[in-house]
Coordinates of C-alpha atoms and ligand atoms in Angstrom, one line a residue:
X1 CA 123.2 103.8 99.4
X2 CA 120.0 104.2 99.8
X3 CA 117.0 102.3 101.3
X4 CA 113.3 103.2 100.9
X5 CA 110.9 102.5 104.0
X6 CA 107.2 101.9 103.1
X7 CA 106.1 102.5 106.5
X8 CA 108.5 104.2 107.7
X9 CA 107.1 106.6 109.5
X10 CA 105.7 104.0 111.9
X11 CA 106.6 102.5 115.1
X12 CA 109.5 99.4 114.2
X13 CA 110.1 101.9 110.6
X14 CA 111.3 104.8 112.6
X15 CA 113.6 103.0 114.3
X16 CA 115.0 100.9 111.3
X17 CA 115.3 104.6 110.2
X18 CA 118.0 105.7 112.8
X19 CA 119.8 102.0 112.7
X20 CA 120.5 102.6 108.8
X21 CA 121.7 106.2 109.7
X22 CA 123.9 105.0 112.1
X23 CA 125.9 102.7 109.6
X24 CA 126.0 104.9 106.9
X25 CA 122.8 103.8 104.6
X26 CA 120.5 106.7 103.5
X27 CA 116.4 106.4 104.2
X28 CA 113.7 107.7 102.3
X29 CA 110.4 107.1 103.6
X30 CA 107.1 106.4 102.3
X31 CA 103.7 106.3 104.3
X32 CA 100.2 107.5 103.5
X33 CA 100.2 108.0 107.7
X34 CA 96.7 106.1 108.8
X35 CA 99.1 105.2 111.9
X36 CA 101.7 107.8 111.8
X37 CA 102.6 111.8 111.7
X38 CA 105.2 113.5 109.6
X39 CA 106.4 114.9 112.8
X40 CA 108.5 111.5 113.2
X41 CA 110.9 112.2 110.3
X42 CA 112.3 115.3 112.9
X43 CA 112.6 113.3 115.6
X44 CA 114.3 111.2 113.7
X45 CA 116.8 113.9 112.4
X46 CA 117.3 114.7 115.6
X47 CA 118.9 111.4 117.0
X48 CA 120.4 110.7 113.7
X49 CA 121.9 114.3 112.8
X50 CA 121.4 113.5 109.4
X51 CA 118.0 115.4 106.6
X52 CA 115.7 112.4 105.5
X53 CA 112.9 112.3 103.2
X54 CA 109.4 111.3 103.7
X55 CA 107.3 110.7 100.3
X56 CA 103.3 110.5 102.1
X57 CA 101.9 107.9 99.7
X58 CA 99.9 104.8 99.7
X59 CA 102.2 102.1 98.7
X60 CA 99.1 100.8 96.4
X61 CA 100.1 103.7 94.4
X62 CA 102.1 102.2 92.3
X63 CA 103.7 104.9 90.1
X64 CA 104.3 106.9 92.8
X65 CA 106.3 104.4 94.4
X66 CA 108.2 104.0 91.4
X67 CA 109.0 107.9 91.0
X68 CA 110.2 107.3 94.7
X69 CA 112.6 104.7 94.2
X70 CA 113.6 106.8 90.8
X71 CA 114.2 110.0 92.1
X72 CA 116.0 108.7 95.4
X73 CA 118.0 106.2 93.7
X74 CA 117.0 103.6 95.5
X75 CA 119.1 100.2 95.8
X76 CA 116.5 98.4 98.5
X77 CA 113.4 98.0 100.3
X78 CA 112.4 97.6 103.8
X79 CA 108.6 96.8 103.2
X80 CA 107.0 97.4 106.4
X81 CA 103.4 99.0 105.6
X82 CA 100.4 97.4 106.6
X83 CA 97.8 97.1 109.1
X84 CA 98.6 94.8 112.2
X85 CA 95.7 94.8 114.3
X86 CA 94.3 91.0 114.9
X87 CA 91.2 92.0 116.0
X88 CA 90.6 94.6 113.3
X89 CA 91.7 91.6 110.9
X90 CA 89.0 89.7 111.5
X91 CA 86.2 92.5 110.9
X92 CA 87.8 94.0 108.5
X93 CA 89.3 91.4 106.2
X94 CA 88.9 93.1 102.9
X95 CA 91.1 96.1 104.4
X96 CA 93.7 93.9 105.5
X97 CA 94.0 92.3 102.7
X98 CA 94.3 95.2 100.3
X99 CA 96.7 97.0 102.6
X100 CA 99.1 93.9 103.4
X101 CA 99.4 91.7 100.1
X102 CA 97.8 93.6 97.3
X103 CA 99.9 96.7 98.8
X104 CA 103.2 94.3 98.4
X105 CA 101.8 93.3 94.9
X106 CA 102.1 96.6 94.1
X107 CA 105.4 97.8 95.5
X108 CA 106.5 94.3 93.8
X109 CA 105.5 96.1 90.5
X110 CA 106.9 99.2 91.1
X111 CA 110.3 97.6 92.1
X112 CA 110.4 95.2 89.0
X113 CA 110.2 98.0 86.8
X114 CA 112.6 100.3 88.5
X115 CA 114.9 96.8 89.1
X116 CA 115.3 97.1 92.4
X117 CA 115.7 93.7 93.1
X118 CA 116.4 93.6 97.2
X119 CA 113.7 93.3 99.3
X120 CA 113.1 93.0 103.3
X121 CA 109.7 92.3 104.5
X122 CA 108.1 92.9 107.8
X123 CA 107.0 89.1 108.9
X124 CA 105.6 87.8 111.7
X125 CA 106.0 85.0 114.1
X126 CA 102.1 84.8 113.8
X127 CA 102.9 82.6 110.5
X128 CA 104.0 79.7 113.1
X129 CA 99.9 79.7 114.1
X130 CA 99.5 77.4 117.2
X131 CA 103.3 76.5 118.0
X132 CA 104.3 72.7 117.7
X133 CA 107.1 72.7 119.6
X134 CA 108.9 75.2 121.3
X135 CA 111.4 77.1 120.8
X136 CA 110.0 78.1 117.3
X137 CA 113.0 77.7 114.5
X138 CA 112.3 78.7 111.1
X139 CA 111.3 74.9 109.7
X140 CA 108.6 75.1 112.4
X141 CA 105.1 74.1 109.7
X142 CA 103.4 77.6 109.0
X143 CA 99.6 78.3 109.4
X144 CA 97.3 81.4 110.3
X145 CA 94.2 81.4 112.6
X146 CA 93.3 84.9 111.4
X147 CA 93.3 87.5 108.4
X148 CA 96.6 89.7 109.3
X149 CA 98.5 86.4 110.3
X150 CA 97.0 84.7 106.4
X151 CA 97.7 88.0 104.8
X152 CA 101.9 88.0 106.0
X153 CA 101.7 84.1 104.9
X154 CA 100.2 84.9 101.7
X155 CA 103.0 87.4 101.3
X156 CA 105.6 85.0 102.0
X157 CA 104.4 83.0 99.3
X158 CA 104.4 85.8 96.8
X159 CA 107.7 86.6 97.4
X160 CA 108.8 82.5 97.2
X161 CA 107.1 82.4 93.8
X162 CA 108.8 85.8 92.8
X163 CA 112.5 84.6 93.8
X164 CA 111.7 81.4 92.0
X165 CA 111.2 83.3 88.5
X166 CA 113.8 85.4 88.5
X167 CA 117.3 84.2 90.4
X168 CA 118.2 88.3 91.2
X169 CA 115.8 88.6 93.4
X170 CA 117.3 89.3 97.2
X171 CA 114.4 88.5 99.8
X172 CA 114.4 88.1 103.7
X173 CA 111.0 87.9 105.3
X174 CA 111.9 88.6 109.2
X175 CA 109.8 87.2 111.2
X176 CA 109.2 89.6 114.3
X177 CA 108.5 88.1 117.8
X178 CA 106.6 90.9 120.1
X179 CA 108.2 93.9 119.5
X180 CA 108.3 96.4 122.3
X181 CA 110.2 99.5 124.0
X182 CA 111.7 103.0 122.4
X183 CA 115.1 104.2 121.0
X184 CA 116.8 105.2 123.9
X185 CA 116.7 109.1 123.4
X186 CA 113.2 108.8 124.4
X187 CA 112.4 110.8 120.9
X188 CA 110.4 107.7 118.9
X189 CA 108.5 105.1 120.5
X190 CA 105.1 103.2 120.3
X191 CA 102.1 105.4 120.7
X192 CA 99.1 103.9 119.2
X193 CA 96.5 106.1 117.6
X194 CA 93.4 104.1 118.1
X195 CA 92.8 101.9 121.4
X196 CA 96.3 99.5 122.1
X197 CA 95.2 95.9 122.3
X198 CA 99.3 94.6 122.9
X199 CA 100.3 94.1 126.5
X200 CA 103.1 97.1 126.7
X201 CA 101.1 99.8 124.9
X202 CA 98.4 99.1 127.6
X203 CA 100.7 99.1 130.7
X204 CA 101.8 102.1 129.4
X205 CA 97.9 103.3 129.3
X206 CA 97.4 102.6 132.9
X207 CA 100.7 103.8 134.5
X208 CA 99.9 107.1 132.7
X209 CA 96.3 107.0 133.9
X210 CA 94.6 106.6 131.0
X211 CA 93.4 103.4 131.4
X212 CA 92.3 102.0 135.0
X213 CA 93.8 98.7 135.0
X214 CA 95.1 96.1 132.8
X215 CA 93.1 93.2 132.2
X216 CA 95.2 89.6 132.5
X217 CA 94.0 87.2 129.7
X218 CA 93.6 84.1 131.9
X219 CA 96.1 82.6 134.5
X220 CA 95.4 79.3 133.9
X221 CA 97.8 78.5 130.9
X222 CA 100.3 75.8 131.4
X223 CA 103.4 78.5 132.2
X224 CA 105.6 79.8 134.6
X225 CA 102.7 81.4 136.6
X226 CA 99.4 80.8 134.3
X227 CA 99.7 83.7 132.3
X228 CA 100.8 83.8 128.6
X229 CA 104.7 83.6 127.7
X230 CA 105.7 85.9 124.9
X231 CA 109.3 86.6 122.9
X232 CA 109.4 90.4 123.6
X233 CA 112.7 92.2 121.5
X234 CA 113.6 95.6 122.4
X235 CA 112.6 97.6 119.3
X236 CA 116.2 99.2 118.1
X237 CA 117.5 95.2 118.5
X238 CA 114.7 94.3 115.7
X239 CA 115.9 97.7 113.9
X240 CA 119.4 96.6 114.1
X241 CA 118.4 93.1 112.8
X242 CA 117.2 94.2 109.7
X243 CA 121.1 96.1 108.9
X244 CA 122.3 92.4 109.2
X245 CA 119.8 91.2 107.0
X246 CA 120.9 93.8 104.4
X247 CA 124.4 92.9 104.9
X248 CA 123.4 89.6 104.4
X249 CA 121.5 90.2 101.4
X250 CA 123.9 91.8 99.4
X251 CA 126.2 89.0 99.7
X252 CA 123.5 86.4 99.3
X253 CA 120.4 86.2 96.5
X254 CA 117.1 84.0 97.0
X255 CA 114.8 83.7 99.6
X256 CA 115.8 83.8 103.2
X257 CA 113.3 83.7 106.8
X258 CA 114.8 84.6 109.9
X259 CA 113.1 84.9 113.4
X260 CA 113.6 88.3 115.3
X261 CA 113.1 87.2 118.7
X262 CA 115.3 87.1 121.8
X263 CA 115.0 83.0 122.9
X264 CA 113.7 83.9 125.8
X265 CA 110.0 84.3 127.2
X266 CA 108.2 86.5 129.8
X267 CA 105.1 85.6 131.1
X268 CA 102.4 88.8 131.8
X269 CA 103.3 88.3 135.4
X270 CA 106.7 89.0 134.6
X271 CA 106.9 91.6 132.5
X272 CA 104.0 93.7 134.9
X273 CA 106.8 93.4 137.7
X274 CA 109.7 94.3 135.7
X275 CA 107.6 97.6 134.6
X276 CA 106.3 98.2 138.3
X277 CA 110.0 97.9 139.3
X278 CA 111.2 100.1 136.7
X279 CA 109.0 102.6 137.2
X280 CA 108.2 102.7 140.8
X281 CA 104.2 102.4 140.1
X282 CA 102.0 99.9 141.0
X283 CA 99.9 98.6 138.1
X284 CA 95.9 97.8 138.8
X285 CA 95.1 94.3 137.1
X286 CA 92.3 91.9 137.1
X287 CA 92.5 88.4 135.7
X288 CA 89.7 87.9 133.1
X289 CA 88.7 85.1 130.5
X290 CA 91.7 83.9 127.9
X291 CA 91.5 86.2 124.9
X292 CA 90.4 84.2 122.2
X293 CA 92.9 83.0 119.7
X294 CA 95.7 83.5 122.2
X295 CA 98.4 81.1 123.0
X296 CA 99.5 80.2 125.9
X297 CA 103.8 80.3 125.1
X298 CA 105.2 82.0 122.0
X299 CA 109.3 82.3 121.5
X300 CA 111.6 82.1 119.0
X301 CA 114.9 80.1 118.4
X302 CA 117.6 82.7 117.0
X303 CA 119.8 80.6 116.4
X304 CA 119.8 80.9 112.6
X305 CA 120.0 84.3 112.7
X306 CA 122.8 84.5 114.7
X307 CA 124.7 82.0 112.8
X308 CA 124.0 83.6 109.3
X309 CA 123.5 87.4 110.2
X310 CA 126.4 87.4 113.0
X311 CA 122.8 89.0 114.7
X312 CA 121.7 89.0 118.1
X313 CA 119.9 90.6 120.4
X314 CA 121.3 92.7 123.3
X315 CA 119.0 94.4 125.4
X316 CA 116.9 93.2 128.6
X317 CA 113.8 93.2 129.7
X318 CA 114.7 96.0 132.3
X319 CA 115.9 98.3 129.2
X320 CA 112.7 97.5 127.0
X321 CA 110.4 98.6 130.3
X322 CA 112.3 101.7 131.0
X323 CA 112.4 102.8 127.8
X324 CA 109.0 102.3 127.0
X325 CA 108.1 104.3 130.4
X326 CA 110.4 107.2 129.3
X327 CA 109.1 107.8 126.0
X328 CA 105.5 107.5 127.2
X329 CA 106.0 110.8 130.2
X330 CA 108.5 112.1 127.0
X331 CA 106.9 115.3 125.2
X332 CA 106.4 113.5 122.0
X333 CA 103.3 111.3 123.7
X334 CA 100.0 113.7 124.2
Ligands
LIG1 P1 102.9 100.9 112.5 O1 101.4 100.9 112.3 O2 103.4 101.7 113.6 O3 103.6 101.2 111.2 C1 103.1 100.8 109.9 C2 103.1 102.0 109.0 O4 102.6 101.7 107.8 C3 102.2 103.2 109.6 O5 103.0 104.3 109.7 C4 101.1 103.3 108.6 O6 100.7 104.7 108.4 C5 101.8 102.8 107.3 N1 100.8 102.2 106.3 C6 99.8 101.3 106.5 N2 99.3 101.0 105.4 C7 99.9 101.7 104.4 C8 99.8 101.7 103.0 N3 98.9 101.1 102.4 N4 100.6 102.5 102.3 C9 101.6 103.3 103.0 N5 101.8 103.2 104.3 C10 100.9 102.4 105.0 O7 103.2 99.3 112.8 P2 104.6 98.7 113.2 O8 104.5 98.1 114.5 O9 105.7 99.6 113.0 O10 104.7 97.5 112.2 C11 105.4 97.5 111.0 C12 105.3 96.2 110.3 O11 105.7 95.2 111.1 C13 103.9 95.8 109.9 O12 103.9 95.2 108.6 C14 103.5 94.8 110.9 O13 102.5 93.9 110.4 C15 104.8 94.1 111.2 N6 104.8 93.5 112.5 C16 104.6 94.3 113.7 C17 104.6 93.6 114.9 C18 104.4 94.5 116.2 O14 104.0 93.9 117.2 N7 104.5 95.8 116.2 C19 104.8 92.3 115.0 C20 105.0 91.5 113.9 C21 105.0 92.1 112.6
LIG2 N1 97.8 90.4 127.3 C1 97.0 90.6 128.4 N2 96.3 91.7 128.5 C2 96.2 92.7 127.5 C3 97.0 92.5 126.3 C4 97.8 91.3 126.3 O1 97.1 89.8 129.3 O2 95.5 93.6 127.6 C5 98.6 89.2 127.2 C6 98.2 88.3 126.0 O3 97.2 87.4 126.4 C7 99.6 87.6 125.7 C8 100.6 88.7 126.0 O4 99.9 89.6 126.9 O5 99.8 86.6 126.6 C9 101.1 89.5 124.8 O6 100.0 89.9 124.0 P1 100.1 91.0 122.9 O7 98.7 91.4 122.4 O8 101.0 92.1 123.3 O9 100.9 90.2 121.8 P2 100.6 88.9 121.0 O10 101.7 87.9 121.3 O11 99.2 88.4 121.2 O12 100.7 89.3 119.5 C10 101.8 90.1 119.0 C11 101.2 91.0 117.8 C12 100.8 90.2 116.6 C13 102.0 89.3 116.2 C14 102.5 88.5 117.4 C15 103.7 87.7 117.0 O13 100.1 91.8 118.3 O14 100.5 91.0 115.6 O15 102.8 89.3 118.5 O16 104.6 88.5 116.5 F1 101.6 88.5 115.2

């Protein structure tokens, strides 16, 4: 069976990529690569053993996508393209918005008229805005301080209203906590192409020497040790959440949310001092201003999706630092 990946070629896509691979679902990939290279799709060969296609499109392009899903006989989708920078959100809104919903308007179009009716869509636990309570469970209320986080609410709603015209729809938005680490052959990972403005991405920056310290956005928040407590997943747990989901989808129609998160938070202190122990350097920091926007705790209650997917996940925080640090002294990072 197969499963088309817009975005596929990206960070969380290439690894939902191998996970499919490992139980037997065929991926087909389609990216216009503002954030990627076509050099993935032999890394990913490589771990999985297996050819895959890569169609380089924009996903706004509707009748290509629809030749795409044609000619690969396609049964799903794992909609994962867009643009997920917060800061970029905010100066850029048109982009985002063209990119994230009028992008899923289109593969929406493309799939209705090729009937594929299954659908997964890259959420966000940014839909939860300023959390109420904590941990976050799916009935938590939704709101959005910024463009990206309004743009994956607005596609939420989309796909509600689409489910509610037309009972064969199949639709799981998954929300993602803070994704992070690499597969563990070290082959795909999280490289950003511009400037990384997420806590890992940035460690990784300065433990490589490319960045001189890290800054610490405030110590003063009401946590652990002051700095800000995030939900971060190991990236092939996320990948392996969205099998379950398909599983799940196939025996279930309508419209579904589950939270991809672990339960548990880290605080920046803690995660610095799993990486420095990990990798045996010392990281530079300096404690600087709250970033606006910022929360000051952020992390999920899986429950549901443990109870409904038979999903958890299963890697530590030791296994998301090292293999972060292994893919970025890898060959594949320049
Ligand atoms: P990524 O940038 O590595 O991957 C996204 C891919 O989409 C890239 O390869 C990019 O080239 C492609 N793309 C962008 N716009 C496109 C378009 N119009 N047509 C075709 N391809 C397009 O990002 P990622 O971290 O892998 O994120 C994947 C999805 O998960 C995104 O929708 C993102 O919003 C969501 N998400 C990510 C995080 C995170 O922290 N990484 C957290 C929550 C949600
Ligand atoms: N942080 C620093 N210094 C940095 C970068 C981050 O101290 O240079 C801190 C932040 O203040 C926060 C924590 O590290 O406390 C995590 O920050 P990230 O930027 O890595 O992640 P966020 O939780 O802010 O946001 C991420 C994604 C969003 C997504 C959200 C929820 O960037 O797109 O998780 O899924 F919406």
């Amino acid at each position: 069976m197969n499963i088309l990946l817009t975005g596929g070629s990206g960070y969380i896509g290439s690894h939902v990529a191998v996970s499919l691979a490992e139980k037997g679902y065929g991926a087909v990939l389609l990216d216009n690569l503002t954030n990627s290279t076509a050099d993935v799709v032999s890394k990913i060969e490589e771990i999985t053993k297996q050819r895959l296609a890569l169609v380089v499109a924009d996903v706004r392009d509707t009748a290509t996508v629809r030749a795409a899903l044609r000619a690969h006989d396609v049964s799903a989708v794992i909609h994962l393209a867009g643009l997920k920078a917060v800061g970029d959100s905010i100066e850029k809104p048109i982009e985002y918005y063209a990119n994230n919903v009028q992008g899923t308007i289109s593969l929406l179009q493309a799939m209705q008229a090729e009937s594929v009716k299954m659908l997964i869509f890259s959420g966000s636990a940014t839909v939860y805005g300023l959390p109420q309570y904590l941990p976050l469970d799916e009935h938590h209320p939704t709101g959005a301080t910024n463009p990206y986080g309004r743009s994956k609410l607005q596609v939420e709603e989309i796909l509600r209203d689409l489910v509610r015209s037309d009972s064969n729809w199949r639709v799981a938005s998954l929300r993602y906590f803070n994704p992070v680490g690499a597969h563990e052959s070290m082959r795909i990972g999280e490289w950003p192409r511009s400037s990384p403005t997420n806590l890992l991405p940035i460690i990784m920056q300065v433990a490589t020497g490319r960045l001189s310290e890290l800054q610490v956005f405030g110590n003063d928040y009401e946590t652990i040790d002051g700095t800000g407590v995030r939900d971060y997943i190991h990236v092939s747990d996320l990948a392996e959440g969205h099998v379950a989901t398909l599983d799940y989808l196939h025996q279930n129609s309508g419209w579904h949310t589950f939270n991809l998160g672990t339960g548990k938070g880290y605080s920046v202190f803690e995660v610095l001092g799993a990486f420095e122990r990990v990798s045996g350097r010392k990281i530079p920091y300096k404690v600087s201003q709250r970033r606006p926007g910022d929360v000051a705790a952020c992390y999920a209650n899986p429950a549901q999706a443990l109870a409904k997917l038979n999903w958890q996940a299963q890697r530590d925080l030791v296994e998301m630092c090292s293999s972060a640090w292994g893919f970025a002294q890898s060959d594949c990072v320049k």
